[in-house]
Coordinates of C-alpha atoms and ligand atoms in Angstrom, one line a residue:
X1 CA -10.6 -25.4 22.0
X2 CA -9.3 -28.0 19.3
X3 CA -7.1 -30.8 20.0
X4 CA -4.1 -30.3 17.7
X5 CA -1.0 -32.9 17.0
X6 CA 2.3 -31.4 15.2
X7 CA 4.8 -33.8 13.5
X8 CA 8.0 -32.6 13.4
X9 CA 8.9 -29.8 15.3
X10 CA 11.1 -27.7 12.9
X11 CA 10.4 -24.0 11.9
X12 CA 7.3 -25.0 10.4
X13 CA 5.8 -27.5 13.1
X14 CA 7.2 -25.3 16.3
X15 CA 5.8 -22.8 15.0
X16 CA 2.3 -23.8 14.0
X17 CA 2.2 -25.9 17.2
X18 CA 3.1 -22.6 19.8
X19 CA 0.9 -20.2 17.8
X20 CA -2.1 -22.8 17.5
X21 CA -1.8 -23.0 21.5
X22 CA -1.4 -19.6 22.1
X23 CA -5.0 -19.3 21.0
X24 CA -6.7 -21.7 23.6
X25 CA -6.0 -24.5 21.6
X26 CA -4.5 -28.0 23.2
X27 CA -1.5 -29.1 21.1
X28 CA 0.9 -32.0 20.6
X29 CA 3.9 -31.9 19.2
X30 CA 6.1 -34.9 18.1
X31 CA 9.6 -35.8 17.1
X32 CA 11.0 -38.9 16.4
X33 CA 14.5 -37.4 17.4
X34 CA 14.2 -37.6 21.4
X35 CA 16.9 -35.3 21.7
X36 CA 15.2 -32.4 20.5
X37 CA 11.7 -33.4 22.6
X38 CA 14.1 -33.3 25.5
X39 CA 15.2 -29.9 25.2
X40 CA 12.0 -28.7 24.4
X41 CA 10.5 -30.5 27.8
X42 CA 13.4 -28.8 29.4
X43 CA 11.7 -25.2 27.4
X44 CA 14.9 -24.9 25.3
X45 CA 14.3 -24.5 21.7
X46 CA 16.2 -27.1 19.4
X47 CA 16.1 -23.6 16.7
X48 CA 16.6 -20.1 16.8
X49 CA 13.2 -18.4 15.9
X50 CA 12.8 -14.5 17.3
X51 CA 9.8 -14.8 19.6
X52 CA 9.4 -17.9 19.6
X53 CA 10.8 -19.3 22.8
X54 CA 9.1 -16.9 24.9
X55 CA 5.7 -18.3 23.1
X56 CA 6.8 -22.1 23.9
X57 CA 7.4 -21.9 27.3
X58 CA 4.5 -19.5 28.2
X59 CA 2.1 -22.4 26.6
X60 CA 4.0 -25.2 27.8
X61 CA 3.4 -23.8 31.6
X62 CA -0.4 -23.0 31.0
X63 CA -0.3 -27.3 29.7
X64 CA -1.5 -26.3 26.2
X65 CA 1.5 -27.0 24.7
X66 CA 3.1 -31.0 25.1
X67 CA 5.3 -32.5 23.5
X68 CA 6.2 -36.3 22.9
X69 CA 8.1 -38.7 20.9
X70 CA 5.3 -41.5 21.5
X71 CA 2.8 -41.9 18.3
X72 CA -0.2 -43.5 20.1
X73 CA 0.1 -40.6 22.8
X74 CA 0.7 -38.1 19.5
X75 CA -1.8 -39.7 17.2
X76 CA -5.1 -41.5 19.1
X77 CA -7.2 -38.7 20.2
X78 CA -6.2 -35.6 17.9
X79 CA -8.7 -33.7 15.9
X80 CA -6.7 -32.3 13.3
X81 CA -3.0 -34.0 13.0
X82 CA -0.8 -31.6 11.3
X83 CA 2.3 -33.1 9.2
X84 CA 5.5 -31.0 9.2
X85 CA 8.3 -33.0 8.8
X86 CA 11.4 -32.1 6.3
X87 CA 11.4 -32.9 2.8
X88 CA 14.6 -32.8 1.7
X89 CA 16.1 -32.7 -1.6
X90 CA 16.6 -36.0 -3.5
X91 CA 19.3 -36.8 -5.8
X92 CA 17.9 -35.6 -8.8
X93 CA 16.4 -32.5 -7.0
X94 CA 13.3 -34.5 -6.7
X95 CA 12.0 -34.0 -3.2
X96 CA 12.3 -37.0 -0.8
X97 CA 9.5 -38.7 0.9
X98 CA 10.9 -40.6 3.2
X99 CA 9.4 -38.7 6.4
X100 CA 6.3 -37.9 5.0
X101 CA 5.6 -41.7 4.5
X102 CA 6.8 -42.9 7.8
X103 CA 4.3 -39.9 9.2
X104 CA 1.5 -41.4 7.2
X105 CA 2.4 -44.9 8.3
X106 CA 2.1 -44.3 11.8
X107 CA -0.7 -42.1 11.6
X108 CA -2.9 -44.7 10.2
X109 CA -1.5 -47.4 12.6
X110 CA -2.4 -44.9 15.5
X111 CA -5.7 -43.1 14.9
X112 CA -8.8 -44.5 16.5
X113 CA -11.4 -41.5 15.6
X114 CA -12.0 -39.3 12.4
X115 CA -9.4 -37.0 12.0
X116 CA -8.4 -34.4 9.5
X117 CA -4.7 -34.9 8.5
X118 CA -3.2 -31.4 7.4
X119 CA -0.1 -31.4 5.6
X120 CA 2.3 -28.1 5.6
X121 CA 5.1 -30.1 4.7
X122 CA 6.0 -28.6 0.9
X123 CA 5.5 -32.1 -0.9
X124 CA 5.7 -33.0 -4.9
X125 CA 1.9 -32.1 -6.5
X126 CA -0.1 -34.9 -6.5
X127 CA 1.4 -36.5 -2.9
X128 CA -2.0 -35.1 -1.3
X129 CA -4.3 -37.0 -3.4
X130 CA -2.1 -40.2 -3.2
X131 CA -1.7 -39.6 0.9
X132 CA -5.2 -39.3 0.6
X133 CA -5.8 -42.7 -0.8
X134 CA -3.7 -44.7 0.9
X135 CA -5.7 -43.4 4.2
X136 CA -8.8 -43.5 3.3
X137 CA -8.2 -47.4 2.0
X138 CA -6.4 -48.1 5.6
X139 CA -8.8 -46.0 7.3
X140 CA -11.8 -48.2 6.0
X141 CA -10.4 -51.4 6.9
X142 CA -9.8 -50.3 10.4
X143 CA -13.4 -48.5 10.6
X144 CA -11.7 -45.1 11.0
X145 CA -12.6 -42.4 8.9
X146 CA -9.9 -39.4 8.0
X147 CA -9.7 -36.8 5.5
X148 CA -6.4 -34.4 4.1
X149 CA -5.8 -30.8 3.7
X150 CA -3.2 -29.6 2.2
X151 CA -2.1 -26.4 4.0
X152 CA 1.1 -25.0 2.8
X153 CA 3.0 -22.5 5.0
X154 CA 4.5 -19.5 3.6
X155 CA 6.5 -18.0 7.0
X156 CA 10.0 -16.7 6.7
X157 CA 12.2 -18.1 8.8
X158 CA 13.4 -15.1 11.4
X159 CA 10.0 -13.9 11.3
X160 CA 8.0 -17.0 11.0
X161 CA 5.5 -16.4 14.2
X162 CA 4.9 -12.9 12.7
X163 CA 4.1 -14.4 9.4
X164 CA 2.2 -17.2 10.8
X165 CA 0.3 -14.4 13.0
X166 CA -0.2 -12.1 10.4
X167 CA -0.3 -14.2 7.0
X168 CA -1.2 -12.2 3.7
X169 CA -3.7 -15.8 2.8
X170 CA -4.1 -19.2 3.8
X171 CA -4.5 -22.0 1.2
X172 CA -5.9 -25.1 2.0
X173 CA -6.6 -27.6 -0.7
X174 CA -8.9 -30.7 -0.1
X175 CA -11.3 -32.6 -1.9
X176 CA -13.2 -32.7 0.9
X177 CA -15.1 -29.3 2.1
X178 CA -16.2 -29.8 5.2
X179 CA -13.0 -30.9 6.2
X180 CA -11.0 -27.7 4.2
X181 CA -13.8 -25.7 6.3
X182 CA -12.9 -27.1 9.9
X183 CA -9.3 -26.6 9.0
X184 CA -10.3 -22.8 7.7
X185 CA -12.2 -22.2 11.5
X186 CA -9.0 -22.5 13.3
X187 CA -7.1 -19.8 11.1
X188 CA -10.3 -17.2 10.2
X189 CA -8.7 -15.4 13.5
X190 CA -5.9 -14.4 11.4
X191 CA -6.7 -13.7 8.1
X192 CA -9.9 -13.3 6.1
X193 CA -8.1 -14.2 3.0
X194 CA -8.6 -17.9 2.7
X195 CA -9.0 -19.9 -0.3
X196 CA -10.4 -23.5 -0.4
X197 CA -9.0 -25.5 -3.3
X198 CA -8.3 -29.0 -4.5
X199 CA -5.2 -30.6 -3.5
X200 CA -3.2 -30.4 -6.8
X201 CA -3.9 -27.0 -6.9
X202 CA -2.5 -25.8 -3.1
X203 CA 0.6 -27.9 -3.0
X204 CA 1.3 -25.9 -6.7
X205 CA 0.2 -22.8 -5.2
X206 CA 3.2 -23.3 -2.8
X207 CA 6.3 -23.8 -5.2
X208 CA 4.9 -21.4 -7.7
X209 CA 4.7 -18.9 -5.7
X210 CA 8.4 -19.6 -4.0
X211 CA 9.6 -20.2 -7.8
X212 CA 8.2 -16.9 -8.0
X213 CA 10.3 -14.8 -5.1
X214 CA 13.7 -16.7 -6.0
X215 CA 12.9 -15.8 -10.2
X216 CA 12.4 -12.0 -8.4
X217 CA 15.9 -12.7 -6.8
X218 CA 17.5 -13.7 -10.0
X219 CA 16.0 -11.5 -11.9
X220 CA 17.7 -8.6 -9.7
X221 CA 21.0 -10.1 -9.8
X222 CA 20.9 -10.5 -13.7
X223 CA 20.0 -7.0 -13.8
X224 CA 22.6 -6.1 -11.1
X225 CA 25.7 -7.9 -13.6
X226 CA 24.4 -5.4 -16.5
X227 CA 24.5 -2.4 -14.2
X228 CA 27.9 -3.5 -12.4
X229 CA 29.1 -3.2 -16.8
X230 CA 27.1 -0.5 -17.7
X231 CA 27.2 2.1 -14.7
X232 CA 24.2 1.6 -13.1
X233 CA 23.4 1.6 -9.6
X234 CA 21.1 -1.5 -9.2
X235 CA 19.8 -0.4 -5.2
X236 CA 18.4 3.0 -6.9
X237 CA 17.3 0.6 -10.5
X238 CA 14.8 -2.0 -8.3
X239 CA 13.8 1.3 -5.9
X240 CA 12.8 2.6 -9.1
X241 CA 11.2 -0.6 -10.3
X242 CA 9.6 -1.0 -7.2
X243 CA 7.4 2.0 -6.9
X244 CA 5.7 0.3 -10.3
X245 CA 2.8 -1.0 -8.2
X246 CA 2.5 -3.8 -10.7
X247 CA 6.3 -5.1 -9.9
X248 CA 6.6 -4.2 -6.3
X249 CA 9.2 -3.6 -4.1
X250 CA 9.7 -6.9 -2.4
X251 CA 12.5 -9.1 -3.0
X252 CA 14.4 -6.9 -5.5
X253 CA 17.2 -6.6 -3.3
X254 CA 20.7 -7.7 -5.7
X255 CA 22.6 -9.8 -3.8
X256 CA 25.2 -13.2 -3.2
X257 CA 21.6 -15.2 -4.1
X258 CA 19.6 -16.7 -2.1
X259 CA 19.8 -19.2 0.2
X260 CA 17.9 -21.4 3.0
X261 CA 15.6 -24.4 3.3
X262 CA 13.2 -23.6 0.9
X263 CA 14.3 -21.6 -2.0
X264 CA 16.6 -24.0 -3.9
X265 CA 14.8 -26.9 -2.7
X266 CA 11.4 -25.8 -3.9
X267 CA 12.9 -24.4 -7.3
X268 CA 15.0 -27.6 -8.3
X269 CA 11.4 -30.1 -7.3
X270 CA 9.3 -27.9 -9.3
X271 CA 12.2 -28.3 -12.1
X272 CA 11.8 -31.9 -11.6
X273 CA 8.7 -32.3 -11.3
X274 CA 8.0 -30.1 -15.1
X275 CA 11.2 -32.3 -16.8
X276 CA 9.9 -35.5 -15.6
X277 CA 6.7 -34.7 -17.2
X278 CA 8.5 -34.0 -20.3
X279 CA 8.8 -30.3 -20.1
X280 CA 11.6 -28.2 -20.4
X281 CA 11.4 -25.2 -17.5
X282 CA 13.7 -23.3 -19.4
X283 CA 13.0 -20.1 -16.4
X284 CA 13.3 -22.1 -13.6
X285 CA 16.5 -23.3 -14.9
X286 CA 18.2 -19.9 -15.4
X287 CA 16.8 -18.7 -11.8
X288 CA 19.2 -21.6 -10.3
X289 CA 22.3 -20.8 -12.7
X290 CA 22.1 -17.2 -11.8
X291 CA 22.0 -18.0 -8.6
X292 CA 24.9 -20.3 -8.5
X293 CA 26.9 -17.7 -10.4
X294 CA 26.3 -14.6 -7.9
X295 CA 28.7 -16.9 -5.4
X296 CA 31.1 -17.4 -8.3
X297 CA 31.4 -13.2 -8.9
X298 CA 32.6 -12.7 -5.4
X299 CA 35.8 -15.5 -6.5
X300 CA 36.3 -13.4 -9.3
X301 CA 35.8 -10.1 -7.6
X302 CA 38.8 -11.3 -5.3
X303 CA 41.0 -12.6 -8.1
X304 CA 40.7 -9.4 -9.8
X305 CA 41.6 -7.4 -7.0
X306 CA 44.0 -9.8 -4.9
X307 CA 45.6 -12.0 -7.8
X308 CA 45.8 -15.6 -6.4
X309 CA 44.1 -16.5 -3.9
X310 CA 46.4 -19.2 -2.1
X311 CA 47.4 -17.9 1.1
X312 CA 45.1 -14.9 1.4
X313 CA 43.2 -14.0 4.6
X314 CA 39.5 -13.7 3.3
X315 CA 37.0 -13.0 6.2
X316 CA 33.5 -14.0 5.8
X317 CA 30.8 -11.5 7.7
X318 CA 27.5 -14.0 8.3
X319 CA 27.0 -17.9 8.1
X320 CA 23.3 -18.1 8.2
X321 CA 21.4 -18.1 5.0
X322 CA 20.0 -14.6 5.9
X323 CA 19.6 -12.5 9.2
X324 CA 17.8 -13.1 12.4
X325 CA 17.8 -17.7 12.3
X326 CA 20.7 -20.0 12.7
X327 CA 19.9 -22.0 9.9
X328 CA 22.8 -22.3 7.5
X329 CA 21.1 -24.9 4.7
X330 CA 22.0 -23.5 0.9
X331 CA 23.7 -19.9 2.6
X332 CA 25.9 -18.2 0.4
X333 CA 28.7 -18.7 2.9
X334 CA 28.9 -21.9 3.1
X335 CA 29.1 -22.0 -0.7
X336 CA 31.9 -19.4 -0.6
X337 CA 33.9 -20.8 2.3
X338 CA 34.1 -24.2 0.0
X339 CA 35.0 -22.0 -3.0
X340 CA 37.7 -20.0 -1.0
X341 CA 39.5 -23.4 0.4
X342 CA 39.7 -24.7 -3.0
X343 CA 41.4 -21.7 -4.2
X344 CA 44.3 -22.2 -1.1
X345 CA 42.4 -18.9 1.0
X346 CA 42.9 -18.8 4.5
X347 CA 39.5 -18.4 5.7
X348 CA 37.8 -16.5 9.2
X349 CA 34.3 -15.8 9.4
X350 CA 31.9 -15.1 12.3
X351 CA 28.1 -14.9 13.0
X352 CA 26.2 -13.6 15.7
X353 CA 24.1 -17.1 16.3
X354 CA 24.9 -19.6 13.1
X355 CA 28.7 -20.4 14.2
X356 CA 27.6 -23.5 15.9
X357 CA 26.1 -25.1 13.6
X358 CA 28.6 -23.6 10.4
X359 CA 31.2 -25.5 12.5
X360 CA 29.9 -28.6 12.2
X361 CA 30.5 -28.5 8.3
X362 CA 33.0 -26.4 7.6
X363 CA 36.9 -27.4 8.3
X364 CA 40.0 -25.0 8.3
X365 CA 37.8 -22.1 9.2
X366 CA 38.9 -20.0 12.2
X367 CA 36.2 -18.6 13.4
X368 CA 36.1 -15.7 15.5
X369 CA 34.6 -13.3 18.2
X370 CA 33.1 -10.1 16.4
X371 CA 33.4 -8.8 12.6
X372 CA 36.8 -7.1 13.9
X373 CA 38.9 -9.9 14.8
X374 CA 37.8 -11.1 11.3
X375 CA 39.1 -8.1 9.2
X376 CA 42.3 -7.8 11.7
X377 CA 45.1 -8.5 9.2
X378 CA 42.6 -9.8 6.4
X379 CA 42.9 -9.0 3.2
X380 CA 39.3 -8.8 2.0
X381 CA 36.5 -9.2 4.1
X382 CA 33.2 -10.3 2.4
X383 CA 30.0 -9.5 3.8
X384 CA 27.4 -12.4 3.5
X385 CA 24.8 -12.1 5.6
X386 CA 23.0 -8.4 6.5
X387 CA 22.7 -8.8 10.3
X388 CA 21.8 -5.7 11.9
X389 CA 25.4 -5.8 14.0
X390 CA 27.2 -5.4 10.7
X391 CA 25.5 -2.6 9.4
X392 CA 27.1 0.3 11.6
X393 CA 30.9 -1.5 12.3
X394 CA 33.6 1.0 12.9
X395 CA 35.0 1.5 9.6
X396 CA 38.1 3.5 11.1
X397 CA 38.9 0.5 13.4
X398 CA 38.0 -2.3 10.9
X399 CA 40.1 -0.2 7.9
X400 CA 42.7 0.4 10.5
X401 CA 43.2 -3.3 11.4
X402 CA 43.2 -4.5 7.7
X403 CA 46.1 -6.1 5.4
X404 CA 44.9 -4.9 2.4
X405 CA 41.6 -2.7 2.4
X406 CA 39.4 -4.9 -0.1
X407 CA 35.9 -4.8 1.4
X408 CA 33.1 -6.8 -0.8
X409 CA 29.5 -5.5 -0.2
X410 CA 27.2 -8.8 -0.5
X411 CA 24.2 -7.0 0.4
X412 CA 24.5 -3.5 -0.8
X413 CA 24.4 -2.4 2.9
X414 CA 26.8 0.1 2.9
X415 CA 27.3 3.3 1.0
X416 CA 29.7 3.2 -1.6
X417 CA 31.3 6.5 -1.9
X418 CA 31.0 6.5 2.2
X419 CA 33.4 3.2 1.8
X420 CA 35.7 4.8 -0.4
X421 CA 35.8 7.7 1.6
X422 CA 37.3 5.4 4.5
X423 CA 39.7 4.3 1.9
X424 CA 38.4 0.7 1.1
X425 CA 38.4 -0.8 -2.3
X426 CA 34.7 -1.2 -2.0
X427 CA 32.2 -3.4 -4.0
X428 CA 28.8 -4.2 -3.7
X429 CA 27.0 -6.1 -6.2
X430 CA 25.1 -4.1 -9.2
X431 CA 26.6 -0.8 -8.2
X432 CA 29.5 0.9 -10.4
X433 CA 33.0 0.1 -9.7
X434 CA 34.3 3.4 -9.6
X435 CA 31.3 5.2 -7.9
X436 CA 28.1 5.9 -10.0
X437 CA 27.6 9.2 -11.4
X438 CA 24.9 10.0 -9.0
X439 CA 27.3 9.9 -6.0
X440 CA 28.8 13.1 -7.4
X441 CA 25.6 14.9 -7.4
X442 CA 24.3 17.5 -5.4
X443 CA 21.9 16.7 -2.5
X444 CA 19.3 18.4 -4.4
X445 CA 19.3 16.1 -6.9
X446 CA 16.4 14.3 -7.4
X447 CA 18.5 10.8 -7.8
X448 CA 19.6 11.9 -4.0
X449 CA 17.0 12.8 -2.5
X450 CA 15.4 9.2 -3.0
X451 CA 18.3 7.0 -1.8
Ligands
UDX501 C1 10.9 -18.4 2.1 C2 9.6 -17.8 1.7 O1 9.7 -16.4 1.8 C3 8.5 -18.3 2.6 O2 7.2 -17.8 2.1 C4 8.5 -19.8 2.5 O3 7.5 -20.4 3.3 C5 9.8 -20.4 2.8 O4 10.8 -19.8 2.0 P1 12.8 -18.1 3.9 O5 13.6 -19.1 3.2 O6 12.7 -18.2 5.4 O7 11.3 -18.0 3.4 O8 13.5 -16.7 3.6 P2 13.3 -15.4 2.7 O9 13.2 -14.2 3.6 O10 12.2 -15.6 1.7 O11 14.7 -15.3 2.0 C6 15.2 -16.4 1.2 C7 16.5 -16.1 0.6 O12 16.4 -15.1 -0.4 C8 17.6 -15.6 1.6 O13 18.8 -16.2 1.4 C9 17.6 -14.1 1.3 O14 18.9 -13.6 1.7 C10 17.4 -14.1 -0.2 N1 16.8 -12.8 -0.6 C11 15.6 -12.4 -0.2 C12 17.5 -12.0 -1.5 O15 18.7 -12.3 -1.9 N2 17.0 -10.8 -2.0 C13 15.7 -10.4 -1.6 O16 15.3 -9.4 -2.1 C14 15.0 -11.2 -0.7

């Protein structure tokens, strides 16, 4: 049993806080906003994270799990204090600091024993070593001793205490061993795959590797624009692609881009971080312009079909950034609802859990009970985020209710000659306009068979 402090009780922090106490250990977690501590004391969850609520509570009631908004009851007697407060996006895309530093401020003005400071906050390369420093200089003159570890977290949001449970490695980064090792101890449960690093080296290990997935994503979309031209179906193009062991399956799904907390964040501070050092990241700039443009293609998908669109009903299916969390940071439909206001659309939308807080920034958007209040009288209906409700609506009832029967595929869930069979104008992204050739084969057609 370890004595573990969280800061910041986000996806990242809950998380790792709930699933570190779940194994025996006794945890901490702090806030500074008491509002979110006070829900949490109550067993509410200030998030929506599948499974993760169940895991609070169950720890909270054995008194592993505590949580606080006071540093010296946070900070004095932890072991291991790990930091996972936001990092949001600064003006030039740089990442911003601000939380990390007041973290760091207050852990030094509050530890009285040798701890090992962890950070899974995603922070500019090179913040570990100066974190580091500035501890280990305050440290000395109060007698205390500490070390850093970088740890950075790799969990999906919607499935983030599966990933934490189950991760493929974990990276920790220190120039300190002993401490990387003590850190190491508490994870070996889950994963053999752990690699001890210096601190440059994991913090890098973190963006590259998201730089990586959201290049995947743009990559697919490009391709997707040159089937959409050419003919191709894109779905049956990366299923093809994907069997290639050495390209792999994941995150070849064309879509309206990605979204979320970390994706664009991590993309545009790794762009920063090569142009500030005179560089010219001519990749990571075309992952973020592609990106920006497969929100554009749905406009001009609608103007094609619909003519203006001042005064058209457009309903949006999905808020969130992607199925199964509330989180609607970067989501395609937030950047489409903007896009569809200034063009004079009259807008509905609906989601199964991110309404709340998509109507807190979005105005003029009616929103509405289930996916068939939105199509009733619509004259497109856009589907942005893949949750599992919208993938078997009743196309009968939702055709049936419909203005004009425009229905645009964001996420390739639906069949397309199915669609057209109901009588929709049907896109999805990547896939012919007029039905690919291989929709006309025969089932024993190899090009069937696989889909
Ligand atoms: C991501 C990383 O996966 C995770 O390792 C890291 O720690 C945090 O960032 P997350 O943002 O929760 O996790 O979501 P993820 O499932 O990776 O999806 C990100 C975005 O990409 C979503 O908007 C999703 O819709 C989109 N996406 C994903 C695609 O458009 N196509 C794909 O094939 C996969």
């Amino acid at each position: 049993m370890r004595r573990i402090t969280v800061l910041g009780v986000g996806y990242v922090g809950l998380v790792t806080g709930a699933c570190f106490a779940d194994l025996g250990n006794q945890v901490i977690c702090l806030d500074v906003i008491p509002e979110k501590i006070e829900k949490l004391k109550r067993g509410e969850l200030p998030i929506y994270e599948p499974g993760l609520e169940e895991m609070v509570q169950r720890n909270a009631a054995a008194g592993r799990l505590t949580f606080t908004t006071e540093y010296a009851e946070a900070i004095s007697n932890a072991e291991f204090i790990f930091v996972a407060v936001g990092t949001p996006s600064g003006v030039d895309g740089e990442a911003d600091l601000k939380y990390i530093r007041s973290a760091v401020e207050n852990i030094a003005a509050h530890l009285k024993s040798y701890a090992i400071i962890v950070n899974r906050s995603t922070v500019p390369v090179g913040t570990g070593d100066s974190t580091a420093q500035t501890l280990i200089e305050r440290g000395k003159k109060q007698g205390v001793d500490f070390q850093v570890v970088s740890n950075p977290e790799f969990t999906r949001e919607g499935s983030a205490v599966y990933d934490f449970l189950n991760p493929d490695r974990v990276v920790l980064g220190s120039v300190d061993l002993h401490a990387a090792e003590a850190v190491a101890d508490l994870y070996r449960v889950f994963t053999k795959n752990l690699m001890l690093t210096d601190l440059r080296t994991a913090e890098m290990i973190k963006y590259a590797s998201n730089a990586f997935l959201a290049m995947k994503i743009s990559f697919i979309n490009e391709i997707a624009s040159i089937c959409e031209k050419l003919g191709a179906d894109v779905k049956l193009v990366a299923q093809g692609m994907g069997m290639d062991a050495r390209i792999g399956a994941a995150f070849l799904n064309a879509g309206l881009g990605y979204g979320g907390s970390c994706f664009p964040k991590d993309v545009k501070a790794l762009t920063y971080m090569a142009e500030v050092n005179g560089l010219h990241p001519q990749l990571l700039r075309a992952v973020m312009d592609i990106n920006r443009d497969q929100r554009r293609r749905v406009i001009l998908h609608l103007r094609e079909l619909l003519g203006n669109l001042r005064g058209k009903t457009i309903g949006l299916l999905g808020l969130a950034f992607k199925p199964n969390t509330d989180d609607i940071r970067e989501a395609a439909a937030i950047d489409l609802a903007h896009m569809l206001a200034n063009e004079g659309a009259n807008l509905r939308a609906y989601d199964p859990v991110a309404m709340e807080n998509a109507h807190q920034i979005l105005d003029g958007v009616k929103f509405c009970n289930d996916a068939y209040q939105v199509a009733a009288g619509a004259d497109a209906v856009v589907l942005v985020t893949e949750w599992n409700e919208f993938k078997q609506l009743d196309m009968p009832r939702l055709y049936a209710s419909m203005a004009r029967k425009i229905f645009l595929d964001g996420r390739n869930i639906y069949d397309p000659a199915e669609m057209r069979a109901h009588g929709f104008e049907y896109r999805g992204v990547g896939r012919p306009l007029n039905g690919a050739p291989h929709e006309t084969l025969q089932p024993n057609d190899a090009a069937v068979a696989i889909t």
